[in-house]
PDB file of C-alpha atoms in Angstrom:
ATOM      1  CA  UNK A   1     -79.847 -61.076 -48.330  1.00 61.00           C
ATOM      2  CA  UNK A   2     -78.335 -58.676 -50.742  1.00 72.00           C
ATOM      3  CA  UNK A   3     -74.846 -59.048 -52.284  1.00 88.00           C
ATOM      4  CA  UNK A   4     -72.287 -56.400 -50.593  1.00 95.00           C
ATOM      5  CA  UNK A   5     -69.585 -55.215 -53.817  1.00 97.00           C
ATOM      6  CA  UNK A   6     -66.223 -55.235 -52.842  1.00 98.00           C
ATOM      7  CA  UNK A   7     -63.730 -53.684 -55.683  1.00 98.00           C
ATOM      8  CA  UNK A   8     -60.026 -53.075 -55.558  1.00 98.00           C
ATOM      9  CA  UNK A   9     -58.266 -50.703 -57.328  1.00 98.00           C
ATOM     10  CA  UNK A  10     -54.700 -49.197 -57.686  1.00 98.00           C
ATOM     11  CA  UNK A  11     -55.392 -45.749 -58.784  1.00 97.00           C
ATOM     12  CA  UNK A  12     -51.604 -44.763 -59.726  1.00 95.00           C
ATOM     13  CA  UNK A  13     -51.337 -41.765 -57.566  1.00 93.00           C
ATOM     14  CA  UNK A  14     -53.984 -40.122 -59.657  1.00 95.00           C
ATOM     15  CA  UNK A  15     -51.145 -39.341 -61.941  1.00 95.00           C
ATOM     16  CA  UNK A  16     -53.357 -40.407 -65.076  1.00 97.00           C
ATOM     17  CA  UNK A  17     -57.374 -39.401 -66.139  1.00 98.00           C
ATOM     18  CA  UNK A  18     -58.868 -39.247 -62.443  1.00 97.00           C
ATOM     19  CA  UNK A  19     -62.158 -38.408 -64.239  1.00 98.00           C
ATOM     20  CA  UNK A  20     -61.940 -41.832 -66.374  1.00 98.00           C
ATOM     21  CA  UNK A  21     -61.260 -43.883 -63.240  1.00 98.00           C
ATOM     22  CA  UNK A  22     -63.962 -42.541 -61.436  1.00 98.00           C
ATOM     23  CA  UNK A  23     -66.306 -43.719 -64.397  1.00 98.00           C
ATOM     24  CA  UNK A  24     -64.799 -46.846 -64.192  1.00 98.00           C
ATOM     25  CA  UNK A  25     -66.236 -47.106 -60.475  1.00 98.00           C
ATOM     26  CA  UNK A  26     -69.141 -45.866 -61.349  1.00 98.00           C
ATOM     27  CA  UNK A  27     -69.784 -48.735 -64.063  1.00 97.00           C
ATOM     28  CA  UNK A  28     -68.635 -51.246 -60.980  1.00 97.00           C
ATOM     29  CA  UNK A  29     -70.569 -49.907 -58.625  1.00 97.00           C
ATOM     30  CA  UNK A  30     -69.369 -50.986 -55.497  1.00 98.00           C
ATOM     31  CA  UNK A  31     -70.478 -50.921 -52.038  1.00 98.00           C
ATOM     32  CA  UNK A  32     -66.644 -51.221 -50.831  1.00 98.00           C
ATOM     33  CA  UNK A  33     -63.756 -49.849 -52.628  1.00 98.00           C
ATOM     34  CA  UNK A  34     -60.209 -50.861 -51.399  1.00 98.00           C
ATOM     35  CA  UNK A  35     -57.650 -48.233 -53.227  1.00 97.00           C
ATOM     36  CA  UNK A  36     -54.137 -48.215 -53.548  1.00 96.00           C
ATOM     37  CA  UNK A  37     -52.035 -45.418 -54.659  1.00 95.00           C
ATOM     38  CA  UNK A  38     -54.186 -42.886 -53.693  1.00 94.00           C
ATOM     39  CA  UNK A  39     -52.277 -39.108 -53.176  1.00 90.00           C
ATOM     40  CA  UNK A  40     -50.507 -38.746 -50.013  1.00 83.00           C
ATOM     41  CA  UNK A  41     -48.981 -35.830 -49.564  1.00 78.00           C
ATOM     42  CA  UNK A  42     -50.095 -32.473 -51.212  1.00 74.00           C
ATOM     43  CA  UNK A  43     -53.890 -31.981 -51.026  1.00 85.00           C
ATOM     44  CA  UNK A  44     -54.089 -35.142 -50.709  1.00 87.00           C
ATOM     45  CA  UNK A  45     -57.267 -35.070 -48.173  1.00 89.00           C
ATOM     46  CA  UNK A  46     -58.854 -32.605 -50.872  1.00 92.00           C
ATOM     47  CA  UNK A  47     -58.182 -34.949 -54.264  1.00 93.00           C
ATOM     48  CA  UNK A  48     -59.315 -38.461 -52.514  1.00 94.00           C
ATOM     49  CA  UNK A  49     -62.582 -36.387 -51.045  1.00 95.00           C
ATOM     50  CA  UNK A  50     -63.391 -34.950 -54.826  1.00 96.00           C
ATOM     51  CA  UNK A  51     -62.273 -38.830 -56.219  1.00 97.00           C
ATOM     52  CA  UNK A  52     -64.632 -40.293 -53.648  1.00 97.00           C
ATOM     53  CA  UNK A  53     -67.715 -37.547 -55.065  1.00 97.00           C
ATOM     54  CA  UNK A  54     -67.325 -38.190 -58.131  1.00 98.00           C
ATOM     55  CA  UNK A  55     -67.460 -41.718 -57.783  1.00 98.00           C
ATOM     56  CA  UNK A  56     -70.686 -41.315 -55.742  1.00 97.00           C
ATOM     57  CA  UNK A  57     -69.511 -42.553 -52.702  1.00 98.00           C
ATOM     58  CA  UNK A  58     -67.873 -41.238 -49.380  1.00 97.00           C
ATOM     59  CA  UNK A  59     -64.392 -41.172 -47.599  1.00 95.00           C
ATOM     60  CA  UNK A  60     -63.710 -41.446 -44.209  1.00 90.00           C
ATOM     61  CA  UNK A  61     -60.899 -39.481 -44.285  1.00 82.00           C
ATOM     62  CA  UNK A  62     -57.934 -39.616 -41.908  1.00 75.00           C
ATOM     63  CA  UNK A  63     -55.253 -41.121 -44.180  1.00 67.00           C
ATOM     64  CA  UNK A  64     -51.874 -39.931 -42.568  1.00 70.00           C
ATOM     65  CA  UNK A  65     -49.318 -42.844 -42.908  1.00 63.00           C
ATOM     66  CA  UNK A  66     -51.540 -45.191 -44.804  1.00 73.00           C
ATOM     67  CA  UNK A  67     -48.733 -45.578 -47.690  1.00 82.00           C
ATOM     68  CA  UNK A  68     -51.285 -44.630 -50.249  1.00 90.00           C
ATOM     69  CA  UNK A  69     -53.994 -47.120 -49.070  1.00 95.00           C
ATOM     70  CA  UNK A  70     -57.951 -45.751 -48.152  1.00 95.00           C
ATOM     71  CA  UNK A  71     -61.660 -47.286 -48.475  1.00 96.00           C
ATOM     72  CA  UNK A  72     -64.589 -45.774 -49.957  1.00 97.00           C
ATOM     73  CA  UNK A  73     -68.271 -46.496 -49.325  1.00 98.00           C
ATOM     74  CA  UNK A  74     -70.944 -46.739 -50.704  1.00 98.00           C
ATOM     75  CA  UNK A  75     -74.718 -45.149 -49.097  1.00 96.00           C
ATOM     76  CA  UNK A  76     -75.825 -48.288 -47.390  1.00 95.00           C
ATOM     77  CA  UNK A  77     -72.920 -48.957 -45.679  1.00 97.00           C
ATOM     78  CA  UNK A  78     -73.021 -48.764 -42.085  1.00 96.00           C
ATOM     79  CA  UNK A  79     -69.276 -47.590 -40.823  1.00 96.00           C
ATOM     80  CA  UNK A  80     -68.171 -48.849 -37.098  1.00 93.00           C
ATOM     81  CA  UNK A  81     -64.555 -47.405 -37.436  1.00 91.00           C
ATOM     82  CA  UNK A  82     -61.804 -47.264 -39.706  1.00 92.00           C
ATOM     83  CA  UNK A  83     -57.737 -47.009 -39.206  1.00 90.00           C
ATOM     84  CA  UNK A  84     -54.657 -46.532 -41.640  1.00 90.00           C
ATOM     85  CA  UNK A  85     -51.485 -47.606 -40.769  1.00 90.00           C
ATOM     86  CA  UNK A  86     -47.548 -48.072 -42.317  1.00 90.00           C
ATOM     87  CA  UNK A  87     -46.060 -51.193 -43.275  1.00 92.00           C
ATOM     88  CA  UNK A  88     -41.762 -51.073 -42.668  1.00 88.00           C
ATOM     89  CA  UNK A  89     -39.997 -50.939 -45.734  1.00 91.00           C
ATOM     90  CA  UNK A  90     -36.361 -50.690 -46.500  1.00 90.00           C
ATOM     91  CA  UNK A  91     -35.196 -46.611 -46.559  1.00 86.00           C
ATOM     92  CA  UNK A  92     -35.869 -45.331 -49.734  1.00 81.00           C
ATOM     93  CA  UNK A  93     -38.286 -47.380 -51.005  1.00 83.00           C
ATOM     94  CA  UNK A  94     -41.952 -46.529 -51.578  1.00 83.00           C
ATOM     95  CA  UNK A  95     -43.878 -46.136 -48.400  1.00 85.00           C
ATOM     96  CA  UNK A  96     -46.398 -48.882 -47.924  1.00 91.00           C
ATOM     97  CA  UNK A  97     -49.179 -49.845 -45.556  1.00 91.00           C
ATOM     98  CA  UNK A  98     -53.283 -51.175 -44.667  1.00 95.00           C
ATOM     99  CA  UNK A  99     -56.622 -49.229 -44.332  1.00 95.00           C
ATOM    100  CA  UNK A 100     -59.074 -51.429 -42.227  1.00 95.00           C
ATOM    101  CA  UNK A 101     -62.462 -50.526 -42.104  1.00 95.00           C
ATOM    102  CA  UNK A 102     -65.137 -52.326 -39.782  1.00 96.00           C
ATOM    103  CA  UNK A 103     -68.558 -52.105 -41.506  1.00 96.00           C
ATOM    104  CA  UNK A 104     -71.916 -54.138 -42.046  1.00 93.00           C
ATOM    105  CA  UNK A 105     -75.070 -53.326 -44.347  1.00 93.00           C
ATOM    106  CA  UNK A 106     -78.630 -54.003 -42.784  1.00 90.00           C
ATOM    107  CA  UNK A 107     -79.536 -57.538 -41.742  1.00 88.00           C
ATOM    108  CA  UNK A 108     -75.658 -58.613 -41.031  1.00 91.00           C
ATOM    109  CA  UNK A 109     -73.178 -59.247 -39.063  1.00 91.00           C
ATOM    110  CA  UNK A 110     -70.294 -56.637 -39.174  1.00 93.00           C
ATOM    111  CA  UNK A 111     -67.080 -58.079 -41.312  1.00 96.00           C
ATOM    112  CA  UNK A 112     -63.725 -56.263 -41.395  1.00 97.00           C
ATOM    113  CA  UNK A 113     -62.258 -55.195 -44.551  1.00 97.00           C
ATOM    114  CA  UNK A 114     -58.527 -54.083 -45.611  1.00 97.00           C
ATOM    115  CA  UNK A 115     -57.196 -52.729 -48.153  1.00 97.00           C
ATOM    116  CA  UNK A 116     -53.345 -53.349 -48.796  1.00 97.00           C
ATOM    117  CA  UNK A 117     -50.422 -52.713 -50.945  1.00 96.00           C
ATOM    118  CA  UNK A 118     -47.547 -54.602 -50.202  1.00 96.00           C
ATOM    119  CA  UNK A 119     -43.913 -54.357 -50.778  1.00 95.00           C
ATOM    120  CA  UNK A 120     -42.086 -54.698 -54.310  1.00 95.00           C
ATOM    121  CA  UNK A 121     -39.437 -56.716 -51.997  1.00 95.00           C
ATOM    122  CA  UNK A 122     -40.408 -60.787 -51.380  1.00 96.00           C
ATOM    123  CA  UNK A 123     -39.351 -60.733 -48.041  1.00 96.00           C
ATOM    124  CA  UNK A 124     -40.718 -57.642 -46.980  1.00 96.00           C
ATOM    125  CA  UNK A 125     -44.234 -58.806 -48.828  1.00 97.00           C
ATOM    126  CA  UNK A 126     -44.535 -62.303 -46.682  1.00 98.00           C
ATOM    127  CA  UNK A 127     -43.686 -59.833 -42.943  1.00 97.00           C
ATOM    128  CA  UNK A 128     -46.469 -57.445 -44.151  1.00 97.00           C
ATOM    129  CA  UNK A 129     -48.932 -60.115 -45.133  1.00 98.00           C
ATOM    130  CA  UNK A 130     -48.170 -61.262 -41.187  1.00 97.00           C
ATOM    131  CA  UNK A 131     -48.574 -57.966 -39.959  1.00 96.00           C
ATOM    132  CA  UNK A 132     -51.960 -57.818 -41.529  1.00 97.00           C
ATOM    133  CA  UNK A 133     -53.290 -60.881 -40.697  1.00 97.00           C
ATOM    134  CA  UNK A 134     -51.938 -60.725 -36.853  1.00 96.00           C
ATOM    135  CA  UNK A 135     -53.684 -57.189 -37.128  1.00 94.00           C
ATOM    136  CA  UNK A 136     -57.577 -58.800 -38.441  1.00 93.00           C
ATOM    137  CA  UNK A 137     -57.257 -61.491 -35.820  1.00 90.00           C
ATOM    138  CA  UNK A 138     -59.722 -63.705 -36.084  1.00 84.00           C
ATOM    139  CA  UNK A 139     -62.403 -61.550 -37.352  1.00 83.00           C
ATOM    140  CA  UNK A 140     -64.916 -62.409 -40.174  1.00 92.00           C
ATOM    141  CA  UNK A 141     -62.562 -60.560 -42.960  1.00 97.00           C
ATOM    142  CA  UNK A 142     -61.998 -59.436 -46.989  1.00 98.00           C
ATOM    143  CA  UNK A 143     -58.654 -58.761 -48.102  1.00 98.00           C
ATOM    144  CA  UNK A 144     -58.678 -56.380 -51.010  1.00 98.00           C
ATOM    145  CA  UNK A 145     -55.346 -55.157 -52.712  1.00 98.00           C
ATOM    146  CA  UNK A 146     -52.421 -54.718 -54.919  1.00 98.00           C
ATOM    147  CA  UNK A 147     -49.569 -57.560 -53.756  1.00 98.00           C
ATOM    148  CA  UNK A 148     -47.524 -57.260 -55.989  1.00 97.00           C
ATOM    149  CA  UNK A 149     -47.187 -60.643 -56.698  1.00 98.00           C
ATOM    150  CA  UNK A 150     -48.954 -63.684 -57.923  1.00 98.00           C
ATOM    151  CA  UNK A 151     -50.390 -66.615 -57.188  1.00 98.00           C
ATOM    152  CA  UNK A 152     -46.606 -68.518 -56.341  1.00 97.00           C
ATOM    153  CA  UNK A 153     -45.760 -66.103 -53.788  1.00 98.00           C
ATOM    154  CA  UNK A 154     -45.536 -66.555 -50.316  1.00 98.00           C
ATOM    155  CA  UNK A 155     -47.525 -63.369 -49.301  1.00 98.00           C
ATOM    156  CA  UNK A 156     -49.804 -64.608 -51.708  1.00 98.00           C
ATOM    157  CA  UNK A 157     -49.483 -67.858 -49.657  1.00 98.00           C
ATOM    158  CA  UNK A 158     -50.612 -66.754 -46.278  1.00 98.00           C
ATOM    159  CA  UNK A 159     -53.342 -64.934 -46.662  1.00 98.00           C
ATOM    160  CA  UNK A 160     -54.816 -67.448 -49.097  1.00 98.00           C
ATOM    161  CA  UNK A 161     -54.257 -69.950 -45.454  1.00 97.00           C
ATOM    162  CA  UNK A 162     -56.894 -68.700 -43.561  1.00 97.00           C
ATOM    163  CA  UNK A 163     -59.036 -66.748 -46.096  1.00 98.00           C
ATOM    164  CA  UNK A 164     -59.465 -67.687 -49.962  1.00 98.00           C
ATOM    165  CA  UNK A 165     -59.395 -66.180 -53.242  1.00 98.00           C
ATOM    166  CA  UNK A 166     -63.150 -64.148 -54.065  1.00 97.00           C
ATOM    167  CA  UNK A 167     -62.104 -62.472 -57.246  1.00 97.00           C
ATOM    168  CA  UNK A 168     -61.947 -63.325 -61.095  1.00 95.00           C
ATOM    169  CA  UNK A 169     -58.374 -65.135 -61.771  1.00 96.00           C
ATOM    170  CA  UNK A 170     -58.441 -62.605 -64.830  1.00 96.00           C
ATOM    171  CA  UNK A 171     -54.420 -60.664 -65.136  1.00 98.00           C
ATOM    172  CA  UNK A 172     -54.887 -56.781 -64.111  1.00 98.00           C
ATOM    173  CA  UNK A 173     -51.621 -55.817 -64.552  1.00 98.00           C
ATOM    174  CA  UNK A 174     -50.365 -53.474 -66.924  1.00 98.00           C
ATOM    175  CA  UNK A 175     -53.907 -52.413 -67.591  1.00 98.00           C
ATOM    176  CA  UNK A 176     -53.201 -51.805 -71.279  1.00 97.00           C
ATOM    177  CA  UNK A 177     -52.339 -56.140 -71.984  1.00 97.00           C
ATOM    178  CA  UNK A 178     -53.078 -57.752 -68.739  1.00 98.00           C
ATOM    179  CA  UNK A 179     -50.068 -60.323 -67.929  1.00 98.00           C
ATOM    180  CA  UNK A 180     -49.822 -60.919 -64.338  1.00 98.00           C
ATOM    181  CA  UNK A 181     -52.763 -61.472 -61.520  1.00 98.00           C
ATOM    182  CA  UNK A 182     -51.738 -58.879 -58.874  1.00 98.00           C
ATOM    183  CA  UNK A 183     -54.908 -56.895 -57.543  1.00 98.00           C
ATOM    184  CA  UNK A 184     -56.915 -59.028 -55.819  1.00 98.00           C
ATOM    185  CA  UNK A 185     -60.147 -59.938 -53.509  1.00 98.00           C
ATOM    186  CA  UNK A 186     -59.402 -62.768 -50.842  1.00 98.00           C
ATOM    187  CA  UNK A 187     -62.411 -63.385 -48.091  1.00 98.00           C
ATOM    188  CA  UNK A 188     -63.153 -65.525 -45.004  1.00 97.00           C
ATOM    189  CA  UNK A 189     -64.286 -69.409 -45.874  1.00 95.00           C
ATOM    190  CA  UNK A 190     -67.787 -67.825 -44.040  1.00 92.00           C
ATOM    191  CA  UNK A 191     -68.430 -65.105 -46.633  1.00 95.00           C
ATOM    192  CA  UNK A 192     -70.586 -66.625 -49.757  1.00 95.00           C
ATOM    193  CA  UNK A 193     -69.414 -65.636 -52.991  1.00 96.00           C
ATOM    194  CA  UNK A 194     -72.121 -64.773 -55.718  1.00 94.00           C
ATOM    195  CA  UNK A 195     -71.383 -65.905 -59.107  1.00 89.00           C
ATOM    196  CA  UNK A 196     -69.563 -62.669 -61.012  1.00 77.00           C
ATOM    197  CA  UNK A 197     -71.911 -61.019 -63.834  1.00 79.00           C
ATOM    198  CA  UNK A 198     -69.878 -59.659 -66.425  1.00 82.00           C
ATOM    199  CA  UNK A 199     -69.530 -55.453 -66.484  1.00 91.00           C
ATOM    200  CA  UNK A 200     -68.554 -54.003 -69.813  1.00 90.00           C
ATOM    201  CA  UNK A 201     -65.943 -51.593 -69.124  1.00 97.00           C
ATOM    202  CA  UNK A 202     -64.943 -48.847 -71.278  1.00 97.00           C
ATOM    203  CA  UNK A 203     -61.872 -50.306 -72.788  1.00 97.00           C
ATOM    204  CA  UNK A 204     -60.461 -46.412 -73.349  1.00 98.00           C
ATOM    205  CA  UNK A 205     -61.222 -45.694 -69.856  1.00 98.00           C
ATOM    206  CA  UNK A 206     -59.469 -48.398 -68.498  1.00 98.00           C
ATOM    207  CA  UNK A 207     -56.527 -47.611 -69.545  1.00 98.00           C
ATOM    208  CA  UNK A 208     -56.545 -44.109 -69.544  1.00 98.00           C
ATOM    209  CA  UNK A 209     -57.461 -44.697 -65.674  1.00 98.00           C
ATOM    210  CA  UNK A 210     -53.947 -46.795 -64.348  1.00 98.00           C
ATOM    211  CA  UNK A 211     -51.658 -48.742 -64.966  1.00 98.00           C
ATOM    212  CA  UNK A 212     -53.343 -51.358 -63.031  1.00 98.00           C
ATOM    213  CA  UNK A 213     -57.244 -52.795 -63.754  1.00 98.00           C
ATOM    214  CA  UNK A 214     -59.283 -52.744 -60.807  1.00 98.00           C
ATOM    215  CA  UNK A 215     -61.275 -56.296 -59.222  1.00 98.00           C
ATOM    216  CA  UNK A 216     -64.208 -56.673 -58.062  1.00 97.00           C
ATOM    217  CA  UNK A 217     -67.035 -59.594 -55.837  1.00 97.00           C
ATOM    218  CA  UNK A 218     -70.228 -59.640 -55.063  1.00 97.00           C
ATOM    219  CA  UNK A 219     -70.204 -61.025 -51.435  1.00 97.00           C
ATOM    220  CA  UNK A 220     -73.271 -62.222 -48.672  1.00 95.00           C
ATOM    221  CA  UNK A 221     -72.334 -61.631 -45.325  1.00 92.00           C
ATOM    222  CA  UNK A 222     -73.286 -63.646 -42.504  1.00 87.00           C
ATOM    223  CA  UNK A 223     -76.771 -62.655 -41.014  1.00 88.00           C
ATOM    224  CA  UNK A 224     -77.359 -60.912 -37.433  1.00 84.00           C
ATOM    225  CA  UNK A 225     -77.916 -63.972 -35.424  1.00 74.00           C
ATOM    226  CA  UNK A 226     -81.661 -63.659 -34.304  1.00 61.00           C
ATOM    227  CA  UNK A 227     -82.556 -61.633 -37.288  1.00 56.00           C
TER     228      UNK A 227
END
């Protein structure tokens, strides 16, 4: 069966060369892209539609109170449903929150994906990291995100429980000299992971694109039973 691409990638708000990090997708070529950061208020709709063209690949739209989270597919990507929703955070602070998309490509069985961006605040990371687990159930399921934290965390921590790391242990964070491991790919124990093949990125373009580096896995869902 072929490999479905999952990528993840904090996009900064747009706030830097949009045009660069849509090349950047375009050399990753996903089937799947979890973003974070994506505009929320403004013409927002408009700028993530345009983002998801030029990347050649589609939006489902429908963002309101997503905290800056959204998913983008690719053309042979089947789409059940997809839902945004808020993560609590203390007043003031960044708003925060989960896109979940329920999808499957021909020949498999349908696997729910989410893509997250938790809290800058410990405690507040671990409750949303519960929220979004309690929220996936026990669905087949790839985690895709910006946690804002690293491996030693106890966000980190609970999602690695009942689903495990997919993506390269490679630091994405600040895209110009990676240091810290914060964007990440995490799937069910059911999901088979194909072994990475190295993309050459445009080093300009990544960091003219964010602040962050985006992640990416190939993955093989389970079959249709019968098929």
């Amino acid at each position: 069966m072929t490999a479905l691409r999952v990528a993840s990638y904090n996009t900064r708000d747009f706030l830097d060369d949009r045009a660069a990090a849509a090349r950047i997708v375009q050399a990753i070529r996903p089937d799947v892209l979890c973003l974070q950061e994506v505009p929320r208020r403004l013409f927002a709709a408009h700028r993530i539609h345009a983002f998801a063209l030029a990347c050649g690949m589609r939006w489902p739209g429908h963002h309101r109170g997503s905290g800056g989270t959204t998913i983008l597919l690719g053309p042979r990507v089947r789409l059940t449903f997809s839902q945004h929703h808020r993560l609590p955070v203390r007043l003031g602070q960044r708003t925060r929150g989960y896109a979940v998309a329920r999808l499957a490509v021909a020949g498999s069985a349908a696997v729910t994906v989410a893509s997250v961006h938790l809290s800058l605040r410990p405690l507040e990371r671990a409750a949303h990291a519960r929220a979004i687990l309690a929220a996936i159930g026990s669905d087949e399921a790839i985690i895709c995100g910006d946690l804002n934290e690293q491996a030693d965390g106890q966000a980190w921590r609970l999602i690695a429980t009942p689903l495990r790391l997919v993506s390269p242990l490679t630091p994405t964070f600040p895209a110009r000299a990676p240091r810290k491991l914060l964007d990440v790919v995490f799937a069910s124990p059911g999901i088979e992971v194909v072994p990475a093949q190295p993309l050459e990125l445009d080093a300009d373009d990544l960091v003219a694109a964010s602040d962050h580096r985006p992640v990416w896995a190939d993955l093989v869902l389970k079959p249709v039973p019968g098929a």
